[in-house]
mmCIF file of C-alpha atoms and ligand atoms in Angstrom:
data_model
loop_
_atom_site.group_PDB
_atom_site.id
_atom_site.type_symbol
_atom_site.label_atom_id
_atom_site.label_comp_id
_atom_site.label_asym_id
_atom_site.label_seq_id
_atom_site.Cartn_x
_atom_site.Cartn_y
_atom_site.Cartn_z
ATOM 1 C CA MET A 1 -37.238 -20.629 -4.168
ATOM 2 C CA SER A 2 -34.275 -18.426 -4.983
ATOM 3 C CA CYS A 3 -34.194 -14.804 -4.007
ATOM 4 C CA ASP A 4 -33.001 -11.959 -6.268
ATOM 5 C CA PHE A 5 -30.394 -10.581 -3.918
ATOM 6 C CA LEU A 6 -29.179 -8.178 -6.602
ATOM 7 C CA ALA A 7 -32.562 -6.452 -6.544
ATOM 8 C CA LEU A 8 -32.362 -6.216 -2.765
ATOM 9 C CA ALA A 9 -28.819 -4.873 -2.499
ATOM 10 C CA ASN A 10 -27.830 -1.310 -1.762
ATOM 11 C CA PRO A 11 -27.383 0.180 -5.307
ATOM 12 C CA GLY A 12 -23.934 1.510 -4.403
ATOM 13 C CA VAL A 13 -22.760 -2.012 -3.629
ATOM 14 C CA LEU A 14 -23.929 -3.318 -7.016
ATOM 15 C CA ALA A 15 -21.509 -1.032 -8.828
ATOM 16 C CA LEU A 16 -18.531 -2.248 -6.781
ATOM 17 C CA HIS A 17 -15.900 -4.796 -7.672
ATOM 18 C CA PRO A 18 -14.114 -6.776 -4.974
ATOM 19 C CA TYR A 19 -10.777 -5.337 -3.834
ATOM 20 C CA GLN A 20 -7.963 -6.886 -5.877
ATOM 21 C CA ALA A 21 -5.219 -7.747 -3.420
ATOM 22 C CA GLY A 22 -1.695 -8.664 -4.491
ATOM 23 C CA LYS A 23 -1.427 -12.278 -5.583
ATOM 24 C CA PRO A 24 -0.627 -14.487 -2.561
ATOM 25 C CA VAL A 25 2.622 -16.481 -2.698
ATOM 26 C CA GLU A 26 0.776 -19.754 -1.954
ATOM 27 C CA GLU A 27 -1.555 -19.206 -4.921
ATOM 28 C CA LEU A 28 1.329 -18.799 -7.373
ATOM 29 C CA GLU A 29 3.093 -21.795 -5.846
ATOM 30 C CA ARG A 30 -0.011 -23.913 -6.509
ATOM 31 C CA GLU A 31 -0.419 -22.564 -10.052
ATOM 32 C CA LEU A 32 3.186 -22.938 -11.170
ATOM 33 C CA GLY A 33 4.265 -25.797 -8.951
ATOM 34 C CA ILE A 34 7.379 -23.819 -7.972
ATOM 35 C CA SER A 35 8.671 -22.565 -4.654
ATOM 36 C CA ASN A 36 11.065 -19.771 -3.770
ATOM 37 C CA ILE A 37 8.594 -17.155 -4.886
ATOM 38 C CA ILE A 38 9.046 -13.532 -3.862
ATOM 39 C CA LYS A 39 6.196 -11.085 -3.399
ATOM 40 C CA LEU A 40 6.815 -7.415 -4.069
ATOM 41 C CA ALA A 41 3.157 -6.614 -4.601
ATOM 42 C CA SER A 42 1.469 -5.330 -1.452
ATOM 43 C CA ASN A 43 3.897 -2.801 0.037
ATOM 44 C CA GLU A 44 4.569 -5.056 2.982
ATOM 45 C CA ASN A 45 7.640 -4.877 5.183
ATOM 46 C CA PRO A 46 10.229 -7.379 3.924
ATOM 47 C CA LEU A 47 12.163 -7.425 7.225
ATOM 48 C CA GLY A 48 9.861 -9.872 8.948
ATOM 49 C CA LEU A 49 8.181 -9.434 12.297
ATOM 50 C CA ALA A 50 10.117 -7.359 14.847
ATOM 51 C CA GLU A 51 11.435 -9.402 17.767
ATOM 52 C CA SER A 52 9.790 -6.895 20.111
ATOM 53 C CA ALA A 53 6.408 -7.591 18.489
ATOM 54 C CA LYS A 54 6.997 -11.335 18.563
ATOM 55 C CA LYS A 55 7.638 -11.222 22.308
ATOM 56 C CA ALA A 56 4.555 -9.104 22.943
ATOM 57 C CA ILE A 57 2.446 -11.562 20.946
ATOM 58 C CA GLN A 58 3.825 -14.517 22.897
ATOM 59 C CA ASN A 59 2.999 -12.771 26.152
ATOM 60 C CA GLN A 60 -0.589 -12.299 24.994
ATOM 61 C CA LEU A 61 -1.217 -15.909 24.023
ATOM 62 C CA SER A 62 -2.459 -16.893 27.472
ATOM 63 C CA GLN A 63 -5.061 -14.113 27.286
ATOM 64 C CA LEU A 64 -6.683 -15.101 24.021
ATOM 65 C CA THR A 65 -9.810 -16.570 25.576
ATOM 66 C CA LEU A 66 -10.667 -13.057 26.729
ATOM 67 C CA TYR A 67 -12.018 -10.192 24.656
ATOM 68 C CA PRO A 68 -9.449 -7.518 23.870
ATOM 69 C CA ASP A 69 -9.528 -4.154 25.627
ATOM 70 C CA SER A 70 -12.275 -2.472 23.631
ATOM 71 C CA ASN A 71 -10.744 0.936 24.199
ATOM 72 C CA GLY A 72 -7.141 -0.076 23.408
ATOM 73 C CA PHE A 73 -6.061 1.929 26.438
ATOM 74 C CA TYR A 74 -2.362 1.044 26.498
ATOM 75 C CA LEU A 75 -1.784 1.407 22.784
ATOM 76 C CA LYS A 76 -3.561 4.746 22.711
ATOM 77 C CA GLN A 77 -1.503 5.878 25.661
ATOM 78 C CA ALA A 78 1.694 4.797 23.894
ATOM 79 C CA ILE A 79 0.712 6.631 20.683
ATOM 80 C CA ALA A 80 -0.269 9.714 22.691
ATOM 81 C CA GLU A 81 3.091 9.752 24.465
ATOM 82 C CA ARG A 82 5.103 9.017 21.357
ATOM 83 C CA PHE A 83 3.571 11.945 19.448
ATOM 84 C CA SER A 84 2.741 14.255 22.375
ATOM 85 C CA ILE A 85 -0.984 14.311 21.700
ATOM 86 C CA GLN A 86 -4.047 13.662 23.857
ATOM 87 C CA SER A 87 -5.246 10.101 23.974
ATOM 88 C CA GLU A 88 -8.814 11.352 23.386
ATOM 89 C CA LYS A 89 -7.856 12.281 19.838
ATOM 90 C CA ILE A 90 -6.979 8.698 18.902
ATOM 91 C CA THR A 91 -9.213 6.092 17.286
ATOM 92 C CA LEU A 92 -7.812 2.632 16.693
ATOM 93 C CA GLY A 93 -8.780 0.590 13.657
ATOM 94 C CA ASN A 94 -8.508 -2.906 12.262
ATOM 95 C CA GLY A 95 -5.905 -1.588 9.848
ATOM 96 C CA SER A 96 -6.263 1.945 8.532
ATOM 97 C CA ASN A 97 -8.689 0.615 5.917
ATOM 98 C CA ASP A 98 -11.126 0.089 8.757
ATOM 99 C CA LEU A 99 -10.674 3.720 9.782
ATOM 100 C CA LEU A 100 -11.054 5.104 6.249
ATOM 101 C CA GLU A 101 -14.357 3.279 5.988
ATOM 102 C CA LEU A 102 -15.443 4.265 9.492
ATOM 103 C CA ILE A 103 -14.731 7.946 8.899
ATOM 104 C CA ALA A 104 -16.694 7.914 5.660
ATOM 105 C CA ARG A 105 -19.583 6.073 7.303
ATOM 106 C CA VAL A 106 -19.782 8.641 10.075
ATOM 107 C CA PHE A 107 -19.889 11.680 7.806
ATOM 108 C CA VAL A 108 -20.916 10.819 4.271
ATOM 109 C CA HIS A 109 -24.582 10.679 3.347
ATOM 110 C CA GLU A 110 -26.160 9.457 0.170
ATOM 111 C CA HIS A 111 -25.598 11.977 -2.689
ATOM 112 C CA ASP A 112 -22.837 13.851 -0.838
ATOM 113 C CA GLU A 113 -19.734 14.489 -2.909
ATOM 114 C CA VAL A 114 -16.394 12.982 -1.976
ATOM 115 C CA ILE A 115 -13.285 14.345 -3.660
ATOM 116 C CA PHE A 116 -10.093 12.421 -4.316
ATOM 117 C CA SER A 117 -7.415 12.356 -6.962
ATOM 118 C CA GLN A 118 -7.061 10.256 -10.065
ATOM 119 C CA TYR A 119 -4.520 7.504 -9.217
ATOM 120 C CA SER A 120 -5.374 7.471 -5.545
ATOM 121 C CA PHE A 121 -5.883 4.564 -3.169
ATOM 122 C CA VAL A 122 -8.658 2.238 -4.335
ATOM 123 C CA VAL A 123 -10.440 2.251 -0.977
ATOM 124 C CA TYR A 124 -11.536 5.903 -1.423
ATOM 125 C CA PRO A 125 -13.812 5.177 -4.419
ATOM 126 C CA LEU A 126 -14.877 1.944 -2.812
ATOM 127 C CA VAL A 127 -16.211 3.460 0.422
ATOM 128 C CA THR A 128 -17.726 6.404 -1.459
ATOM 129 C CA GLN A 129 -19.616 4.108 -3.787
ATOM 130 C CA ALA A 130 -20.756 1.798 -1.012
ATOM 131 C CA LEU A 131 -22.401 4.791 0.695
ATOM 132 C CA ASN A 132 -24.173 5.858 -2.510
ATOM 133 C CA ALA A 133 -22.244 9.092 -2.450
ATOM 134 C CA LYS A 134 -20.794 10.763 -5.540
ATOM 135 C CA ALA A 135 -17.098 10.309 -6.247
ATOM 136 C CA VAL A 136 -15.479 13.437 -7.677
ATOM 137 C CA VAL A 137 -12.205 12.322 -9.207
ATOM 138 C CA VAL A 138 -9.816 15.199 -9.801
ATOM 139 C CA PRO A 139 -7.234 14.723 -12.580
ATOM 140 C CA ALA A 140 -3.776 14.136 -11.142
ATOM 141 C CA ARG A 141 -0.856 16.500 -11.601
ATOM 142 C CA ASP A 142 2.434 14.729 -12.211
ATOM 143 C CA TRP A 143 0.814 11.491 -10.975
ATOM 144 C CA GLY A 144 -0.115 13.038 -7.623
ATOM 145 C CA ASN A 145 -2.781 15.093 -5.853
ATOM 146 C CA ASP A 146 -3.431 18.430 -7.561
ATOM 147 C CA LEU A 147 -4.443 20.426 -4.500
ATOM 148 C CA GLN A 148 -5.512 23.528 -6.423
ATOM 149 C CA ALA A 149 -7.770 21.469 -8.667
ATOM 150 C CA MET A 150 -9.164 19.687 -5.623
ATOM 151 C CA LEU A 151 -10.044 23.018 -4.021
ATOM 152 C CA ALA A 152 -11.686 24.092 -7.258
ATOM 153 C CA ALA A 153 -13.771 20.888 -7.266
ATOM 154 C CA ILE A 154 -15.424 21.764 -3.932
ATOM 155 C CA THR A 155 -19.156 22.458 -4.178
ATOM 156 C CA ASP A 156 -22.038 22.923 -1.736
ATOM 157 C CA ARG A 157 -22.411 19.167 -1.724
ATOM 158 C CA THR A 158 -18.814 18.270 -0.895
ATOM 159 C CA LYS A 159 -18.570 16.393 2.396
ATOM 160 C CA MET A 160 -15.125 14.856 2.361
ATOM 161 C CA LEU A 161 -11.714 14.941 0.708
ATOM 162 C CA PHE A 162 -9.273 12.033 0.750
ATOM 163 C CA ILE A 163 -5.566 12.717 0.313
ATOM 164 C CA ALA A 164 -2.810 10.144 0.672
ATOM 165 C CA ASN A 165 0.648 11.489 1.429
ATOM 166 C CA PRO A 166 2.731 9.758 0.156
ATOM 167 C CA ASN A 167 0.256 8.633 -2.460
ATOM 168 C CA ASN A 168 -0.401 5.017 -3.381
ATOM 169 C CA PRO A 169 0.012 3.703 -6.131
ATOM 170 C CA THR A 170 2.290 6.471 -7.412
ATOM 171 C CA GLY A 171 4.485 7.372 -4.404
ATOM 172 C CA THR A 172 4.163 11.122 -4.979
ATOM 173 C CA PHE A 173 4.622 13.457 -2.013
ATOM 174 C CA LEU A 174 3.112 16.756 -0.914
ATOM 175 C CA GLU A 175 5.328 19.201 0.967
ATOM 176 C CA ALA A 176 4.125 20.613 4.290
ATOM 177 C CA ASP A 177 3.710 24.177 3.021
ATOM 178 C CA GLU A 178 1.455 23.203 0.119
ATOM 179 C CA LEU A 179 -0.670 20.981 2.350
ATOM 180 C CA GLU A 180 -0.939 23.687 4.994
ATOM 181 C CA ARG A 181 -2.035 26.252 2.413
ATOM 182 C CA PHE A 182 -4.589 23.783 1.120
ATOM 183 C CA LEU A 183 -5.983 23.005 4.594
ATOM 184 C CA SER A 184 -6.372 26.678 5.366
ATOM 185 C CA GLN A 185 -8.569 27.031 2.255
ATOM 186 C CA VAL A 186 -10.867 24.048 2.758
ATOM 187 C CA PRO A 187 -14.158 25.137 4.383
ATOM 188 C CA GLU A 188 -14.482 23.905 7.978
ATOM 189 C CA ASN A 189 -17.575 21.858 7.243
ATOM 190 C CA ILE A 190 -15.684 19.580 4.843
ATOM 191 C CA ILE A 191 -13.757 16.699 6.379
ATOM 192 C CA VAL A 192 -10.204 16.224 5.117
ATOM 193 C CA VAL A 193 -8.860 12.700 5.545
ATOM 194 C CA LEU A 194 -5.074 12.778 5.341
ATOM 195 C CA ASP A 195 -3.922 9.210 4.841
ATOM 196 C CA GLU A 196 -0.299 8.867 5.966
ATOM 197 C CA ALA A 197 0.120 5.105 5.596
ATOM 198 C CA TYR A 198 3.703 5.556 4.329
ATOM 199 C CA THR A 199 4.781 8.574 6.353
ATOM 200 C CA GLU A 200 7.511 6.744 8.298
ATOM 201 C CA TYR A 201 9.436 6.246 5.045
ATOM 202 C CA THR A 202 9.656 9.965 4.339
ATOM 203 C CA PRO A 203 12.556 12.134 5.539
ATOM 204 C CA VAL A 204 11.677 13.512 8.983
ATOM 205 C CA GLU A 205 12.594 17.061 8.011
ATOM 206 C CA ARG A 206 10.103 17.061 5.131
ATOM 207 C CA ARG A 207 7.182 15.554 7.026
ATOM 208 C CA SER A 208 4.113 17.676 7.715
ATOM 209 C CA PRO A 209 3.322 18.415 11.376
ATOM 210 C CA SER A 210 -0.002 16.800 10.579
ATOM 211 C CA LEU A 211 -0.911 15.633 14.098
ATOM 212 C CA ALA A 212 -0.404 19.142 15.467
ATOM 213 C CA TRP A 213 -2.498 20.534 12.611
ATOM 214 C CA VAL A 214 -5.540 18.748 14.060
ATOM 215 C CA ASP A 215 -5.782 21.588 16.612
ATOM 216 C CA ARG A 216 -5.659 24.282 13.957
ATOM 217 C CA PHE A 217 -7.852 22.491 11.444
ATOM 218 C CA PRO A 218 -10.589 20.657 13.404
ATOM 219 C CA ASN A 219 -11.984 19.234 10.146
ATOM 220 C CA LEU A 220 -8.732 17.273 9.611
ATOM 221 C CA VAL A 221 -8.341 13.602 10.456
ATOM 222 C CA VAL A 222 -4.988 11.876 10.000
ATOM 223 C CA CYS A 223 -4.829 8.113 9.442
ATOM 224 C CA ARG A 224 -1.725 5.992 9.980
ATOM 225 C CA THR A 225 -0.972 2.310 10.025
ATOM 226 C CA PHE A 226 1.262 -0.310 11.599
ATOM 227 C CA SER A 227 1.090 -2.354 8.369
ATOM 228 C CA LYS A 228 4.014 -0.791 6.531
ATOM 229 C CA ALA A 229 7.185 0.448 8.258
ATOM 230 C CA TYR A 230 6.158 -1.256 11.528
ATOM 231 C CA GLY A 231 5.698 -4.617 9.802
ATOM 232 C CA LEU A 232 2.319 -5.706 11.202
ATOM 233 C CA ALA A 233 0.182 -5.968 8.030
ATOM 234 C CA GLY A 234 -1.159 -9.386 8.956
ATOM 235 C CA LEU A 235 -2.341 -8.269 12.382
ATOM 236 C CA ARG A 236 -4.445 -5.348 11.081
ATOM 237 C CA ILE A 237 -3.929 -2.271 13.217
ATOM 238 C CA GLY A 238 -3.925 1.437 12.480
ATOM 239 C CA TYR A 239 -4.874 4.702 14.162
ATOM 240 C CA ALA A 240 -6.608 7.952 13.360
ATOM 241 C CA VAL A 241 -5.925 11.282 15.040
ATOM 242 C CA SER A 242 -8.701 13.861 15.063
ATOM 243 C CA HIS A 243 -10.507 16.383 17.237
ATOM 244 C CA PRO A 244 -11.739 14.498 20.345
ATOM 245 C CA ASP A 245 -15.371 15.217 19.391
ATOM 246 C CA MET A 246 -14.794 13.586 16.034
ATOM 247 C CA ALA A 247 -13.093 10.633 17.732
ATOM 248 C CA GLY A 248 -16.192 10.401 19.933
ATOM 249 C CA LEU A 249 -18.336 9.948 16.827
ATOM 250 C CA PHE A 250 -16.015 7.264 15.443
ATOM 251 C CA ASN A 251 -16.244 5.513 18.772
ATOM 252 C CA ARG A 252 -20.043 5.296 18.443
ATOM 253 C CA VAL A 253 -19.883 3.560 15.076
ATOM 254 C CA ARG A 254 -16.845 1.293 15.302
ATOM 255 C CA GLN A 255 -17.261 -2.333 16.237
ATOM 256 C CA PRO A 256 -16.626 -2.671 19.978
ATOM 257 C CA PHE A 257 -13.701 -5.067 19.517
ATOM 258 C CA ASN A 258 -12.367 -3.901 16.168
ATOM 259 C CA CYS A 259 -8.721 -4.402 17.227
ATOM 260 C CA ASN A 260 -7.581 -7.779 18.483
ATOM 261 C CA SER A 261 -5.352 -8.325 21.516
ATOM 262 C CA LEU A 262 -2.343 -9.558 19.553
ATOM 263 C CA ALA A 263 -2.434 -6.495 17.307
ATOM 264 C CA LEU A 264 -2.786 -4.117 20.261
ATOM 265 C CA ALA A 265 0.141 -5.682 22.123
ATOM 266 C CA ALA A 266 2.390 -5.984 19.060
ATOM 267 C CA ALA A 267 1.717 -2.408 17.957
ATOM 268 C CA GLN A 268 2.539 -1.078 21.401
ATOM 269 C CA ALA A 269 5.806 -3.005 21.411
ATOM 270 C CA VAL A 270 6.914 -2.065 17.916
ATOM 271 C CA LEU A 271 6.038 1.589 18.413
ATOM 272 C CA ALA A 272 8.741 1.667 21.086
ATOM 273 C CA ASP A 273 11.181 -0.307 18.909
ATOM 274 C CA GLU A 274 13.057 2.525 17.271
ATOM 275 C CA ALA A 275 15.775 0.198 16.012
ATOM 276 C CA TYR A 276 13.273 -1.849 13.988
ATOM 277 C CA LEU A 277 11.740 1.252 12.445
ATOM 278 C CA ALA A 278 15.158 2.668 11.586
ATOM 279 C CA LYS A 279 16.176 -0.636 10.006
ATOM 280 C CA SER A 280 12.952 -0.790 7.935
ATOM 281 C CA VAL A 281 13.478 2.730 6.671
ATOM 282 C CA ALA A 282 17.178 2.220 5.878
ATOM 283 C CA LEU A 283 16.502 -1.027 4.030
ATOM 284 C CA ASN A 284 13.814 0.706 2.013
ATOM 285 C CA ARG A 285 16.062 3.607 1.122
ATOM 286 C CA GLU A 286 18.792 1.265 -0.044
ATOM 287 C CA GLY A 287 16.404 -0.827 -2.173
ATOM 288 C CA MET A 288 14.763 2.269 -3.618
ATOM 289 C CA GLY A 289 18.195 3.565 -4.614
ATOM 290 C CA LEU A 290 19.103 0.282 -6.260
ATOM 291 C CA ILE A 291 15.896 -0.064 -8.292
ATOM 292 C CA SER A 292 15.772 3.571 -9.365
ATOM 293 C CA ALA A 293 19.435 3.436 -10.440
ATOM 294 C CA PHE A 294 18.611 0.340 -12.498
ATOM 295 C CA CYS A 295 15.704 2.159 -14.173
ATOM 296 C CA GLU A 296 17.934 5.117 -14.964
ATOM 297 C CA LYS A 297 20.696 2.931 -16.337
ATOM 298 C CA TYR A 298 18.336 1.100 -18.692
ATOM 299 C CA GLY A 299 16.131 4.057 -19.618
ATOM 300 C CA LEU A 300 12.986 2.892 -17.831
ATOM 301 C CA ALA A 301 10.823 5.785 -16.657
ATOM 302 C CA TYR A 302 9.643 5.646 -13.055
ATOM 303 C CA ILE A 303 7.724 7.886 -10.705
ATOM 304 C CA PRO A 304 10.024 9.106 -7.920
ATOM 305 C CA SER A 305 8.522 7.603 -4.771
ATOM 306 C CA MET A 306 8.500 8.498 -1.077
ATOM 307 C CA GLY A 307 6.817 5.219 -0.139
ATOM 308 C CA ASN A 308 8.092 1.641 0.111
ATOM 309 C CA PHE A 309 7.333 0.945 -3.538
ATOM 310 C CA ILE A 310 8.260 2.276 -6.949
ATOM 311 C CA THR A 311 5.996 2.552 -9.955
ATOM 312 C CA VAL A 312 7.746 1.858 -13.242
ATOM 313 C CA ASP A 313 6.548 2.892 -16.696
ATOM 314 C CA PHE A 314 7.305 0.237 -19.317
ATOM 315 C CA ALA A 315 6.003 2.459 -22.144
ATOM 316 C CA LYS A 316 3.885 -0.411 -23.427
ATOM 317 C CA PRO A 317 1.190 -2.610 -21.880
ATOM 318 C CA ALA A 318 2.755 -4.018 -18.726
ATOM 319 C CA ALA A 319 0.451 -7.032 -18.314
ATOM 320 C CA PRO A 320 2.722 -9.379 -20.330
ATOM 321 C CA ILE A 321 5.722 -8.249 -18.251
ATOM 322 C CA TYR A 322 3.745 -8.934 -15.084
ATOM 323 C CA GLU A 323 2.927 -12.429 -16.386
ATOM 324 C CA GLN A 324 6.549 -13.135 -17.316
ATOM 325 C CA LEU A 325 7.679 -11.982 -13.879
ATOM 326 C CA LEU A 326 5.174 -14.410 -12.352
ATOM 327 C CA GLN A 327 6.688 -17.224 -14.406
ATOM 328 C CA LYS A 328 10.016 -16.330 -12.824
ATOM 329 C CA GLY A 329 8.466 -16.423 -9.359
ATOM 330 C CA VAL A 330 8.345 -12.656 -8.851
ATOM 331 C CA ILE A 331 4.968 -11.153 -7.904
ATOM 332 C CA VAL A 332 4.567 -7.408 -8.472
ATOM 333 C CA ARG A 333 1.366 -5.343 -8.780
ATOM 334 C CA PRO A 334 -0.282 -4.551 -12.107
ATOM 335 C CA ILE A 335 -2.169 -1.255 -11.815
ATOM 336 C CA GLY A 336 -4.266 -1.226 -14.975
ATOM 337 C CA GLY A 337 -7.282 -0.959 -12.659
ATOM 338 C CA TYR A 338 -5.973 2.449 -11.585
ATOM 339 C CA GLY A 339 -5.831 3.548 -15.233
ATOM 340 C CA MET A 340 -2.090 2.884 -15.444
ATOM 341 C CA PRO A 341 -1.840 -0.078 -17.847
ATOM 342 C CA ASN A 342 1.782 0.590 -18.802
ATOM 343 C CA HIS A 343 3.017 0.697 -15.213
ATOM 344 C CA LEU A 344 3.807 -1.915 -12.598
ATOM 345 C CA ARG A 345 4.039 -1.079 -8.918
ATOM 346 C CA ILE A 346 6.972 -2.807 -7.269
ATOM 347 C CA SER A 347 7.347 -3.001 -3.484
ATOM 348 C CA ILE A 348 10.899 -2.645 -2.220
ATOM 349 C CA GLY A 349 12.143 -5.991 -0.906
ATOM 350 C CA LEU A 350 15.192 -7.404 0.818
ATOM 351 C CA PRO A 351 18.476 -6.826 -1.082
ATOM 352 C CA GLU A 352 18.429 -10.359 -2.519
ATOM 353 C CA GLU A 353 14.771 -9.978 -3.563
ATOM 354 C CA ASN A 354 15.493 -6.682 -5.293
ATOM 355 C CA GLN A 355 18.422 -8.306 -7.128
ATOM 356 C CA ARG A 356 16.201 -11.147 -8.238
ATOM 357 C CA LEU A 357 13.576 -8.747 -9.528
ATOM 358 C CA LEU A 358 16.167 -6.774 -11.497
ATOM 359 C CA GLN A 359 17.704 -9.928 -12.947
ATOM 360 C CA ALA A 360 14.241 -11.107 -14.026
ATOM 361 C CA LEU A 361 13.517 -7.721 -15.630
ATOM 362 C CA LYS A 362 16.833 -7.818 -17.468
ATOM 363 C CA GLU A 363 15.961 -11.187 -18.952
ATOM 364 C CA ILE A 364 12.358 -10.301 -19.826
ATOM 365 C CA LEU A 365 13.202 -6.934 -21.373
ATOM 366 C CA ALA A 366 16.462 -8.207 -22.940
ATOM 367 C CA LEU A 367 18.418 -5.374 -21.303
HETATM 368 C C1 PLP B 1 -2.562 4.818 0.991
HETATM 369 C C2 PLP B 1 -2.975 3.656 1.830
HETATM 370 N N1 PLP B 1 -3.820 3.851 2.830
HETATM 371 C C3 PLP B 1 -4.234 2.857 3.616
HETATM 372 C C4 PLP B 1 -3.789 1.569 3.403
HETATM 373 C C5 PLP B 1 -4.362 0.502 4.272
HETATM 374 O O1 PLP B 1 -3.474 -0.144 5.060
HETATM 375 P P1 PLP B 1 -3.921 -0.991 6.316
HETATM 376 O O2 PLP B 1 -5.386 -1.215 6.240
HETATM 377 O O3 PLP B 1 -3.148 -2.238 6.214
HETATM 378 O O4 PLP B 1 -3.563 -0.152 7.497
HETATM 379 C C6 PLP B 1 -2.907 1.300 2.376
HETATM 380 C C7 PLP B 1 -2.459 -0.080 2.134
HETATM 381 O O5 PLP B 1 -1.878 -0.422 1.169
HETATM 382 C C8 PLP B 1 -2.482 2.371 1.566
HETATM 383 O O6 PLP B 1 -1.669 2.174 0.538
#
């Protein structure tokens, strides 16, 4: 006898579609029977694993029969020291996706309202929907978060606001003063999740003092990741910084061993590896300069980006361009699902990868 699982499922889950990840290199290799494929689709770090992380992973191999440290003591201590915060404010996650979901699960009830911007990270609607809460999507301003409109969207039922800075998939950036003004106007009983997955790519002098703000705005939680500038996307590790009482709640709900030993050790090592971080950021800046100069030269509109990706407007449906790039072994990210059918999001690669992308674009667009 078969069972109607659809009738049994949580209604919020029924309305969801699986997360569309960037196309894996191996999949395109199988489809096209070609090698030498480059992937500029998932905002990964093109530098490869830091030597410091590699060593830390090797040192952990003999320990893999044991469960990881459930509390991630050493990594938390390293993060606390690095940013001069209390360890009690830190929650570790299996990537920051894990934390975004955990935070929502702790606070959001059925029928609560969750506010986020048009063109914001796909996980925000996903977790909202899965909890049977109501997504309130605020129209973007210049492709980014319109903080005034988000404040205006707050109602008695608002429980949470998600803001990514820089924003994905558009790369837009909010300055510290506008964010601070916004935070001071959000009622204390509404949780603000500030997702800083790409913060390490932004100029230090323009970064918000977001971790210090947690003391002033106890309803703020800041999420960061080791997947981008620290180059550990495959290991899955991120952290949230919040009021210790909030962290205590997250600690009740998270899986006891949500971060594996290799990720904990590698993150601790790479956090101390300032040379790797500086190299990642410099490489990104150089590639960003190259691709934006190309767009300007050939009259392609793009959204100025503070992340490790650039979103280009082809002024016509971009799906055929995406397909033609695939044929040339270049994987980028179509973002029609975000309501941006004329754009492609391109992660910044190594210099030779960026050159190959630009050459492919020249040929496809007959530039
Ligand atoms: C804005 C934003 N937040 C969070 C994440 C999640 O990253 P991870 O789960 O790898 O830490 C991403 C990944 O692309 C992102 O773009």
